[in-house]
Amino acid sequence: MASKVIQAFYNDDDVLMHAVKKVKAAKHHIEEVYCPFPVHGLDKAMGLEPTRIAITSFMYGCVGLTVAIVMMNFIMIEDWPQDIGGKPSFSYIENMPAFVPIMFELTVFFAAHLMVITFYLRSRLWPFKEAENPDLRTTDDHFLMEIEIHDNEAELMSLLSDTGAVEINVSEKDLH
């Protein structure tokens, strides 16, 4: 199934931010904005919800810390206790100060790697996936705002031309 969308091109990120605010103030829904680089504040201007990736990062860090504690307790205390530098191997608590670097490293390792994997899966990015940007100029020097048309094409064309769009196109977009 396909729907008609208006694609407005901009060549400056400040003009794009002004245009997004103007379109949102006119109560239109912006489907997507394609940018060649991250634009600070664009997500807030579009009204997008804050990301929850920090929460998952914290949970992944807790998993890493747990793995580190269980692993070190098993390896250094239960399975093969060794007297290294005069440190006693009677209990985990007595050796914990020596294990702090390992706990820190595994916490960071798990948080970083699992957070990246979660980001790729959530964004539906995987190896050999083709790009979904509608115009190659959005990877170089242009910004594109995409708005779905609901019997308001003339109104949107007028609004977008007033916002400083350098080019406005109407095209069909496949809905996945």
mmCIF file of the C-alpha atoms, coordinates in Angstrom:
data_MODEL
# 
_entry.id   MODEL 
# 
loop_
_atom_site.group_PDB 
_atom_site.id 
_atom_site.type_symbol 
_atom_site.label_atom_id 
_atom_site.label_alt_id 
_atom_site.label_comp_id 
_atom_site.label_asym_id 
_atom_site.label_entity_id 
_atom_site.label_seq_id 
_atom_site.pdbx_PDB_ins_code 
_atom_site.Cartn_x 
_atom_site.Cartn_y 
_atom_site.Cartn_z 
_atom_site.occupancy 
_atom_site.B_iso_or_equiv 
_atom_site.pdbx_formal_charge 
_atom_site.auth_seq_id 
_atom_site.auth_comp_id 
_atom_site.auth_asym_id 
_atom_site.auth_atom_id 
_atom_site.pdbx_PDB_model_num 
ATOM 1   C CA . MET A 1 1   ? 0.000  0.000   0.000  1.00 0.00 ? 1   MET A CA 1 
ATOM 2   C CA . ALA A 1 2   ? 1.280  3.472   -0.835 1.00 0.00 ? 2   ALA A CA 1 
ATOM 3   C CA . SER A 1 3   ? 0.397  6.926   0.375  1.00 0.00 ? 3   SER A CA 1 
ATOM 4   C CA . LYS A 1 4   ? 1.164  10.395  -0.990 1.00 0.00 ? 4   LYS A CA 1 
ATOM 5   C CA . VAL A 1 5   ? 3.728  12.460  0.868  1.00 0.00 ? 5   VAL A CA 1 
ATOM 6   C CA . ILE A 1 6   ? 5.168  15.919  0.442  1.00 0.00 ? 6   ILE A CA 1 
ATOM 7   C CA . GLN A 1 7   ? 8.937  16.103  0.625  1.00 0.00 ? 7   GLN A CA 1 
ATOM 8   C CA . ALA A 1 8   ? 10.341 19.524  1.489  1.00 0.00 ? 8   ALA A CA 1 
ATOM 9   C CA . PHE A 1 9   ? 14.097 20.038  1.065  1.00 0.00 ? 9   PHE A CA 1 
ATOM 10  C CA . TYR A 1 10  ? 16.132 22.502  3.116  1.00 0.00 ? 10  TYR A CA 1 
ATOM 11  C CA . ASN A 1 11  ? 19.794 23.419  2.850  1.00 0.00 ? 11  ASN A CA 1 
ATOM 12  C CA . ASP A 1 12  ? 20.313 24.792  6.384  1.00 0.00 ? 12  ASP A CA 1 
ATOM 13  C CA . ASP A 1 13  ? 19.652 23.152  9.734  1.00 0.00 ? 13  ASP A CA 1 
ATOM 14  C CA . ASP A 1 14  ? 18.450 26.391  11.360 1.00 0.00 ? 14  ASP A CA 1 
ATOM 15  C CA . VAL A 1 15  ? 15.884 26.885  8.588  1.00 0.00 ? 15  VAL A CA 1 
ATOM 16  C CA . LEU A 1 16  ? 14.819 23.254  9.051  1.00 0.00 ? 16  LEU A CA 1 
ATOM 17  C CA . MET A 1 17  ? 14.329 23.751  12.811 1.00 0.00 ? 17  MET A CA 1 
ATOM 18  C CA . HIS A 1 18  ? 12.223 26.864  12.171 1.00 0.00 ? 18  HIS A CA 1 
ATOM 19  C CA . ALA A 1 19  ? 10.192 24.945  9.564  1.00 0.00 ? 19  ALA A CA 1 
ATOM 20  C CA . VAL A 1 20  ? 9.574  21.983  11.891 1.00 0.00 ? 20  VAL A CA 1 
ATOM 21  C CA . LYS A 1 21  ? 8.324  24.313  14.621 1.00 0.00 ? 21  LYS A CA 1 
ATOM 22  C CA . LYS A 1 22  ? 6.071  26.149  12.142 1.00 0.00 ? 22  LYS A CA 1 
ATOM 23  C CA . VAL A 1 23  ? 4.618  22.901  10.731 1.00 0.00 ? 23  VAL A CA 1 
ATOM 24  C CA . LYS A 1 24  ? 3.998  21.497  14.226 1.00 0.00 ? 24  LYS A CA 1 
ATOM 25  C CA . ALA A 1 25  ? 2.351  24.783  15.260 1.00 0.00 ? 25  ALA A CA 1 
ATOM 26  C CA . ALA A 1 26  ? 0.005  24.398  12.269 1.00 0.00 ? 26  ALA A CA 1 
ATOM 27  C CA . LYS A 1 27  ? -1.011 20.970  13.704 1.00 0.00 ? 27  LYS A CA 1 
ATOM 28  C CA . HIS A 1 28  ? 0.457  18.818  10.905 1.00 0.00 ? 28  HIS A CA 1 
ATOM 29  C CA . HIS A 1 29  ? 2.088  15.458  11.570 1.00 0.00 ? 29  HIS A CA 1 
ATOM 30  C CA . ILE A 1 30  ? 5.669  15.158  10.314 1.00 0.00 ? 30  ILE A CA 1 
ATOM 31  C CA . GLU A 1 31  ? 6.320  11.573  9.209  1.00 0.00 ? 31  GLU A CA 1 
ATOM 32  C CA . GLU A 1 32  ? 10.113 11.768  9.140  1.00 0.00 ? 32  GLU A CA 1 
ATOM 33  C CA . VAL A 1 33  ? 13.027 14.177  8.856  1.00 0.00 ? 33  VAL A CA 1 
ATOM 34  C CA . TYR A 1 34  ? 16.176 13.004  7.064  1.00 0.00 ? 34  TYR A CA 1 
ATOM 35  C CA . CYS A 1 35  ? 19.422 14.799  7.954  1.00 0.00 ? 35  CYS A CA 1 
ATOM 36  C CA . PRO A 1 36  ? 23.058 14.418  6.899  1.00 0.00 ? 36  PRO A CA 1 
ATOM 37  C CA . PHE A 1 37  ? 24.135 14.952  10.540 1.00 0.00 ? 37  PHE A CA 1 
ATOM 38  C CA . PRO A 1 38  ? 22.404 15.081  13.944 1.00 0.00 ? 38  PRO A CA 1 
ATOM 39  C CA . VAL A 1 39  ? 20.527 18.325  14.572 1.00 0.00 ? 39  VAL A CA 1 
ATOM 40  C CA . HIS A 1 40  ? 20.430 19.285  18.243 1.00 0.00 ? 40  HIS A CA 1 
ATOM 41  C CA . GLY A 1 41  ? 16.877 19.776  19.523 1.00 0.00 ? 41  GLY A CA 1 
ATOM 42  C CA . LEU A 1 42  ? 15.155 18.329  16.447 1.00 0.00 ? 42  LEU A CA 1 
ATOM 43  C CA . ASP A 1 43  ? 13.633 15.425  18.391 1.00 0.00 ? 43  ASP A CA 1 
ATOM 44  C CA . LYS A 1 44  ? 12.122 17.818  20.915 1.00 0.00 ? 44  LYS A CA 1 
ATOM 45  C CA . ALA A 1 45  ? 10.839 20.143  18.180 1.00 0.00 ? 45  ALA A CA 1 
ATOM 46  C CA . MET A 1 46  ? 9.172  17.180  16.433 1.00 0.00 ? 46  MET A CA 1 
ATOM 47  C CA . GLY A 1 47  ? 7.549  16.096  19.702 1.00 0.00 ? 47  GLY A CA 1 
ATOM 48  C CA . LEU A 1 48  ? 9.259  12.698  19.841 1.00 0.00 ? 48  LEU A CA 1 
ATOM 49  C CA . GLU A 1 49  ? 9.338  10.792  23.114 1.00 0.00 ? 49  GLU A CA 1 
ATOM 50  C CA . PRO A 1 50  ? 12.656 10.612  24.958 1.00 0.00 ? 50  PRO A CA 1 
ATOM 51  C CA . THR A 1 51  ? 14.734 7.511   24.332 1.00 0.00 ? 51  THR A CA 1 
ATOM 52  C CA . ARG A 1 52  ? 14.860 4.673   26.860 1.00 0.00 ? 52  ARG A CA 1 
ATOM 53  C CA . ILE A 1 53  ? 18.295 3.425   25.801 1.00 0.00 ? 53  ILE A CA 1 
ATOM 54  C CA . ALA A 1 54  ? 19.854 4.762   29.034 1.00 0.00 ? 54  ALA A CA 1 
ATOM 55  C CA . ILE A 1 55  ? 17.557 2.509   31.081 1.00 0.00 ? 55  ILE A CA 1 
ATOM 56  C CA . THR A 1 56  ? 18.631 -0.530  29.066 1.00 0.00 ? 56  THR A CA 1 
ATOM 57  C CA . SER A 1 57  ? 22.264 0.525   29.439 1.00 0.00 ? 57  SER A CA 1 
ATOM 58  C CA . PHE A 1 58  ? 21.893 0.574   33.223 1.00 0.00 ? 58  PHE A CA 1 
ATOM 59  C CA . MET A 1 59  ? 20.257 -2.868  33.198 1.00 0.00 ? 59  MET A CA 1 
ATOM 60  C CA . TYR A 1 60  ? 22.996 -4.256  30.948 1.00 0.00 ? 60  TYR A CA 1 
ATOM 61  C CA . GLY A 1 61  ? 25.624 -2.785  33.288 1.00 0.00 ? 61  GLY A CA 1 
ATOM 62  C CA . CYS A 1 62  ? 23.951 -4.554  36.219 1.00 0.00 ? 62  CYS A CA 1 
ATOM 63  C CA . VAL A 1 63  ? 24.062 -7.823  34.254 1.00 0.00 ? 63  VAL A CA 1 
ATOM 64  C CA . GLY A 1 64  ? 27.767 -7.260  33.577 1.00 0.00 ? 64  GLY A CA 1 
ATOM 65  C CA . LEU A 1 65  ? 28.469 -6.556  37.247 1.00 0.00 ? 65  LEU A CA 1 
ATOM 66  C CA . THR A 1 66  ? 26.591 -9.706  38.252 1.00 0.00 ? 66  THR A CA 1 
ATOM 67  C CA . VAL A 1 67  ? 28.500 -11.805 35.708 1.00 0.00 ? 67  VAL A CA 1 
ATOM 68  C CA . ALA A 1 68  ? 31.787 -10.350 36.989 1.00 0.00 ? 68  ALA A CA 1 
ATOM 69  C CA . ILE A 1 69  ? 30.990 -11.129 40.630 1.00 0.00 ? 69  ILE A CA 1 
ATOM 70  C CA . VAL A 1 70  ? 29.777 -14.662 39.927 1.00 0.00 ? 70  VAL A CA 1 
ATOM 71  C CA . MET A 1 71  ? 32.682 -15.360 37.575 1.00 0.00 ? 71  MET A CA 1 
ATOM 72  C CA . MET A 1 72  ? 35.383 -14.096 39.957 1.00 0.00 ? 72  MET A CA 1 
ATOM 73  C CA . ASN A 1 73  ? 33.839 -15.858 42.953 1.00 0.00 ? 73  ASN A CA 1 
ATOM 74  C CA . PHE A 1 74  ? 33.781 -19.156 41.070 1.00 0.00 ? 74  PHE A CA 1 
ATOM 75  C CA . ILE A 1 75  ? 37.201 -18.860 39.436 1.00 0.00 ? 75  ILE A CA 1 
ATOM 76  C CA . MET A 1 76  ? 39.268 -17.309 42.234 1.00 0.00 ? 76  MET A CA 1 
ATOM 77  C CA . ILE A 1 77  ? 37.518 -18.605 45.375 1.00 0.00 ? 77  ILE A CA 1 
ATOM 78  C CA . GLU A 1 78  ? 35.694 -21.870 44.680 1.00 0.00 ? 78  GLU A CA 1 
ATOM 79  C CA . ASP A 1 79  ? 37.290 -23.563 41.666 1.00 0.00 ? 79  ASP A CA 1 
ATOM 80  C CA . TRP A 1 80  ? 40.998 -22.769 41.879 1.00 0.00 ? 80  TRP A CA 1 
ATOM 81  C CA . PRO A 1 81  ? 41.959 -20.563 44.841 1.00 0.00 ? 81  PRO A CA 1 
ATOM 82  C CA . GLN A 1 82  ? 45.513 -19.223 44.593 1.00 0.00 ? 82  GLN A CA 1 
ATOM 83  C CA . ASP A 1 83  ? 47.679 -17.210 46.950 1.00 0.00 ? 83  ASP A CA 1 
ATOM 84  C CA . ILE A 1 84  ? 48.666 -14.252 44.759 1.00 0.00 ? 84  ILE A CA 1 
ATOM 85  C CA . GLY A 1 85  ? 50.746 -11.588 46.479 1.00 0.00 ? 85  GLY A CA 1 
ATOM 86  C CA . GLY A 1 86  ? 49.767 -12.818 49.931 1.00 0.00 ? 86  GLY A CA 1 
ATOM 87  C CA . LYS A 1 87  ? 46.053 -12.195 49.396 1.00 0.00 ? 87  LYS A CA 1 
ATOM 88  C CA . PRO A 1 88  ? 43.906 -14.751 51.218 1.00 0.00 ? 88  PRO A CA 1 
ATOM 89  C CA . SER A 1 89  ? 41.463 -16.770 49.165 1.00 0.00 ? 89  SER A CA 1 
ATOM 90  C CA . PHE A 1 90  ? 39.039 -17.714 51.930 1.00 0.00 ? 90  PHE A CA 1 
ATOM 91  C CA . SER A 1 91  ? 36.141 -15.538 50.813 1.00 0.00 ? 91  SER A CA 1 
ATOM 92  C CA . TYR A 1 92  ? 35.081 -13.192 48.065 1.00 0.00 ? 92  TYR A CA 1 
ATOM 93  C CA . ILE A 1 93  ? 34.622 -10.235 50.447 1.00 0.00 ? 93  ILE A CA 1 
ATOM 94  C CA . GLU A 1 94  ? 38.273 -10.352 51.526 1.00 0.00 ? 94  GLU A CA 1 
ATOM 95  C CA . ASN A 1 95  ? 39.409 -10.195 47.890 1.00 0.00 ? 95  ASN A CA 1 
ATOM 96  C CA . MET A 1 96  ? 36.844 -7.730  46.579 1.00 0.00 ? 96  MET A CA 1 
ATOM 97  C CA . PRO A 1 97  ? 39.170 -4.662  46.517 1.00 0.00 ? 97  PRO A CA 1 
ATOM 98  C CA . ALA A 1 98  ? 41.464 -6.543  44.124 1.00 0.00 ? 98  ALA A CA 1 
ATOM 99  C CA . PHE A 1 99  ? 38.479 -7.423  41.912 1.00 0.00 ? 99  PHE A CA 1 
ATOM 100 C CA . VAL A 1 100 ? 37.146 -3.864  41.501 1.00 0.00 ? 100 VAL A CA 1 
ATOM 101 C CA . PRO A 1 101 ? 38.919 -3.222  38.159 1.00 0.00 ? 101 PRO A CA 1 
ATOM 102 C CA . ILE A 1 102 ? 37.495 -6.443  36.722 1.00 0.00 ? 102 ILE A CA 1 
ATOM 103 C CA . MET A 1 103 ? 34.000 -5.568  37.955 1.00 0.00 ? 103 MET A CA 1 
ATOM 104 C CA . PHE A 1 104 ? 34.270 -2.105  36.405 1.00 0.00 ? 104 PHE A CA 1 
ATOM 105 C CA . GLU A 1 105 ? 35.552 -3.410  33.071 1.00 0.00 ? 105 GLU A CA 1 
ATOM 106 C CA . LEU A 1 106 ? 32.868 -6.082  32.712 1.00 0.00 ? 106 LEU A CA 1 
ATOM 107 C CA . THR A 1 107 ? 30.151 -3.599  33.691 1.00 0.00 ? 107 THR A CA 1 
ATOM 108 C CA . VAL A 1 108 ? 31.281 -1.197  30.953 1.00 0.00 ? 108 VAL A CA 1 
ATOM 109 C CA . PHE A 1 109 ? 31.819 -4.035  28.449 1.00 0.00 ? 109 PHE A CA 1 
ATOM 110 C CA . PHE A 1 110 ? 28.329 -5.483  28.882 1.00 0.00 ? 110 PHE A CA 1 
ATOM 111 C CA . ALA A 1 111 ? 26.624 -2.068  28.920 1.00 0.00 ? 111 ALA A CA 1 
ATOM 112 C CA . ALA A 1 112 ? 28.398 -0.823  25.801 1.00 0.00 ? 112 ALA A CA 1 
ATOM 113 C CA . HIS A 1 113 ? 28.125 -3.932  23.654 1.00 0.00 ? 113 HIS A CA 1 
ATOM 114 C CA . LEU A 1 114 ? 24.566 -4.879  24.561 1.00 0.00 ? 114 LEU A CA 1 
ATOM 115 C CA . MET A 1 115 ? 23.427 -1.258  24.206 1.00 0.00 ? 115 MET A CA 1 
ATOM 116 C CA . VAL A 1 116 ? 24.837 -1.106  20.655 1.00 0.00 ? 116 VAL A CA 1 
ATOM 117 C CA . ILE A 1 117 ? 23.195 -4.425  19.776 1.00 0.00 ? 117 ILE A CA 1 
ATOM 118 C CA . THR A 1 118 ? 19.889 -3.197  21.234 1.00 0.00 ? 118 THR A CA 1 
ATOM 119 C CA . PHE A 1 119 ? 20.155 0.049   19.253 1.00 0.00 ? 119 PHE A CA 1 
ATOM 120 C CA . TYR A 1 120 ? 20.755 -1.815  15.989 1.00 0.00 ? 120 TYR A CA 1 
ATOM 121 C CA . LEU A 1 121 ? 17.910 -4.266  16.594 1.00 0.00 ? 121 LEU A CA 1 
ATOM 122 C CA . ARG A 1 122 ? 15.505 -1.509  17.692 1.00 0.00 ? 122 ARG A CA 1 
ATOM 123 C CA . SER A 1 123 ? 16.411 0.585   14.654 1.00 0.00 ? 123 SER A CA 1 
ATOM 124 C CA . ARG A 1 124 ? 16.117 -2.479  12.408 1.00 0.00 ? 124 ARG A CA 1 
ATOM 125 C CA . LEU A 1 125 ? 19.673 -2.066  11.167 1.00 0.00 ? 125 LEU A CA 1 
ATOM 126 C CA . TRP A 1 126 ? 21.545 -5.192  10.174 1.00 0.00 ? 126 TRP A CA 1 
ATOM 127 C CA . PRO A 1 127 ? 24.347 -6.053  7.783  1.00 0.00 ? 127 PRO A CA 1 
ATOM 128 C CA . PHE A 1 128 ? 23.589 -5.577  4.084  1.00 0.00 ? 128 PHE A CA 1 
ATOM 129 C CA . LYS A 1 129 ? 20.394 -3.597  4.745  1.00 0.00 ? 129 LYS A CA 1 
ATOM 130 C CA . GLU A 1 130 ? 19.696 -1.061  2.035  1.00 0.00 ? 130 GLU A CA 1 
ATOM 131 C CA . ALA A 1 131 ? 19.305 2.577   2.996  1.00 0.00 ? 131 ALA A CA 1 
ATOM 132 C CA . GLU A 1 132 ? 15.754 3.872   3.356  1.00 0.00 ? 132 GLU A CA 1 
ATOM 133 C CA . ASN A 1 133 ? 16.393 7.542   2.712  1.00 0.00 ? 133 ASN A CA 1 
ATOM 134 C CA . PRO A 1 134 ? 14.234 8.811   -0.152 1.00 0.00 ? 134 PRO A CA 1 
ATOM 135 C CA . ASP A 1 135 ? 16.885 11.079  -1.698 1.00 0.00 ? 135 ASP A CA 1 
ATOM 136 C CA . LEU A 1 136 ? 20.669 10.728  -1.800 1.00 0.00 ? 136 LEU A CA 1 
ATOM 137 C CA . ARG A 1 137 ? 21.141 14.432  -1.109 1.00 0.00 ? 137 ARG A CA 1 
ATOM 138 C CA . THR A 1 138 ? 20.077 13.805  2.506  1.00 0.00 ? 138 THR A CA 1 
ATOM 139 C CA . THR A 1 139 ? 23.394 12.012  3.068  1.00 0.00 ? 139 THR A CA 1 
ATOM 140 C CA . ASP A 1 140 ? 25.399 14.960  1.750  1.00 0.00 ? 140 ASP A CA 1 
ATOM 141 C CA . ASP A 1 141 ? 24.099 18.479  2.288  1.00 0.00 ? 141 ASP A CA 1 
ATOM 142 C CA . HIS A 1 142 ? 20.288 18.636  2.275  1.00 0.00 ? 142 HIS A CA 1 
ATOM 143 C CA . PHE A 1 143 ? 17.620 18.113  4.917  1.00 0.00 ? 143 PHE A CA 1 
ATOM 144 C CA . LEU A 1 144 ? 14.289 16.546  4.000  1.00 0.00 ? 144 LEU A CA 1 
ATOM 145 C CA . MET A 1 145 ? 10.996 16.848  5.863  1.00 0.00 ? 145 MET A CA 1 
ATOM 146 C CA . GLU A 1 146 ? 8.331  14.326  4.899  1.00 0.00 ? 146 GLU A CA 1 
ATOM 147 C CA . ILE A 1 147 ? 4.633  14.980  5.604  1.00 0.00 ? 147 ILE A CA 1 
ATOM 148 C CA . GLU A 1 148 ? 1.765  12.679  4.646  1.00 0.00 ? 148 GLU A CA 1 
ATOM 149 C CA . ILE A 1 149 ? -1.020 14.300  2.588  1.00 0.00 ? 149 ILE A CA 1 
ATOM 150 C CA . HIS A 1 150 ? -4.608 14.062  3.862  1.00 0.00 ? 150 HIS A CA 1 
ATOM 151 C CA . ASP A 1 151 ? -6.603 16.141  1.325  1.00 0.00 ? 151 ASP A CA 1 
ATOM 152 C CA . ASN A 1 152 ? -4.564 19.219  2.281  1.00 0.00 ? 152 ASN A CA 1 
ATOM 153 C CA . GLU A 1 153 ? -1.920 19.357  -0.435 1.00 0.00 ? 153 GLU A CA 1 
ATOM 154 C CA . ALA A 1 154 ? -2.392 23.028  -1.358 1.00 0.00 ? 154 ALA A CA 1 
ATOM 155 C CA . GLU A 1 155 ? -2.294 24.157  2.273  1.00 0.00 ? 155 GLU A CA 1 
ATOM 156 C CA . LEU A 1 156 ? 0.885  22.149  2.948  1.00 0.00 ? 156 LEU A CA 1 
ATOM 157 C CA . MET A 1 157 ? 2.572  23.404  -0.227 1.00 0.00 ? 157 MET A CA 1 
ATOM 158 C CA . SER A 1 158 ? 1.861  26.997  0.800  1.00 0.00 ? 158 SER A CA 1 
ATOM 159 C CA . LEU A 1 159 ? 3.034  26.440  4.376  1.00 0.00 ? 159 LEU A CA 1 
ATOM 160 C CA . LEU A 1 160 ? 6.256  24.696  3.332  1.00 0.00 ? 160 LEU A CA 1 
ATOM 161 C CA . SER A 1 161 ? 7.148  27.328  0.737  1.00 0.00 ? 161 SER A CA 1 
ATOM 162 C CA . ASP A 1 162 ? 6.729  29.980  3.459  1.00 0.00 ? 162 ASP A CA 1 
ATOM 163 C CA . THR A 1 163 ? 9.180  28.115  5.712  1.00 0.00 ? 163 THR A CA 1 
ATOM 164 C CA . GLY A 1 164 ? 12.075 28.446  3.278  1.00 0.00 ? 164 GLY A CA 1 
ATOM 165 C CA . ALA A 1 165 ? 12.060 25.094  1.509  1.00 0.00 ? 165 ALA A CA 1 
ATOM 166 C CA . VAL A 1 166 ? 14.400 25.097  -1.496 1.00 0.00 ? 166 VAL A CA 1 
ATOM 167 C CA . GLU A 1 167 ? 12.458 22.302  -3.212 1.00 0.00 ? 167 GLU A CA 1 
ATOM 168 C CA . ILE A 1 168 ? 9.047  20.690  -2.644 1.00 0.00 ? 168 ILE A CA 1 
ATOM 169 C CA . ASN A 1 169 ? 8.041  17.383  -4.235 1.00 0.00 ? 169 ASN A CA 1 
ATOM 170 C CA . VAL A 1 170 ? 4.979  15.163  -4.027 1.00 0.00 ? 170 VAL A CA 1 
ATOM 171 C CA . SER A 1 171 ? 5.671  11.444  -4.228 1.00 0.00 ? 171 SER A CA 1 
ATOM 172 C CA . GLU A 1 172 ? 4.323  8.019   -3.352 1.00 0.00 ? 172 GLU A CA 1 
ATOM 173 C CA . LYS A 1 173 ? 5.699  6.303   -0.273 1.00 0.00 ? 173 LYS A CA 1 
ATOM 174 C CA . ASP A 1 174 ? 5.439  2.574   0.340  1.00 0.00 ? 174 ASP A CA 1 
ATOM 175 C CA . LEU A 1 175 ? 4.171  1.642   3.788  1.00 0.00 ? 175 LEU A CA 1 
ATOM 176 C CA . HIS A 1 176 ? 6.070  -1.325  5.188  1.00 0.00 ? 176 HIS A CA 1 
# 
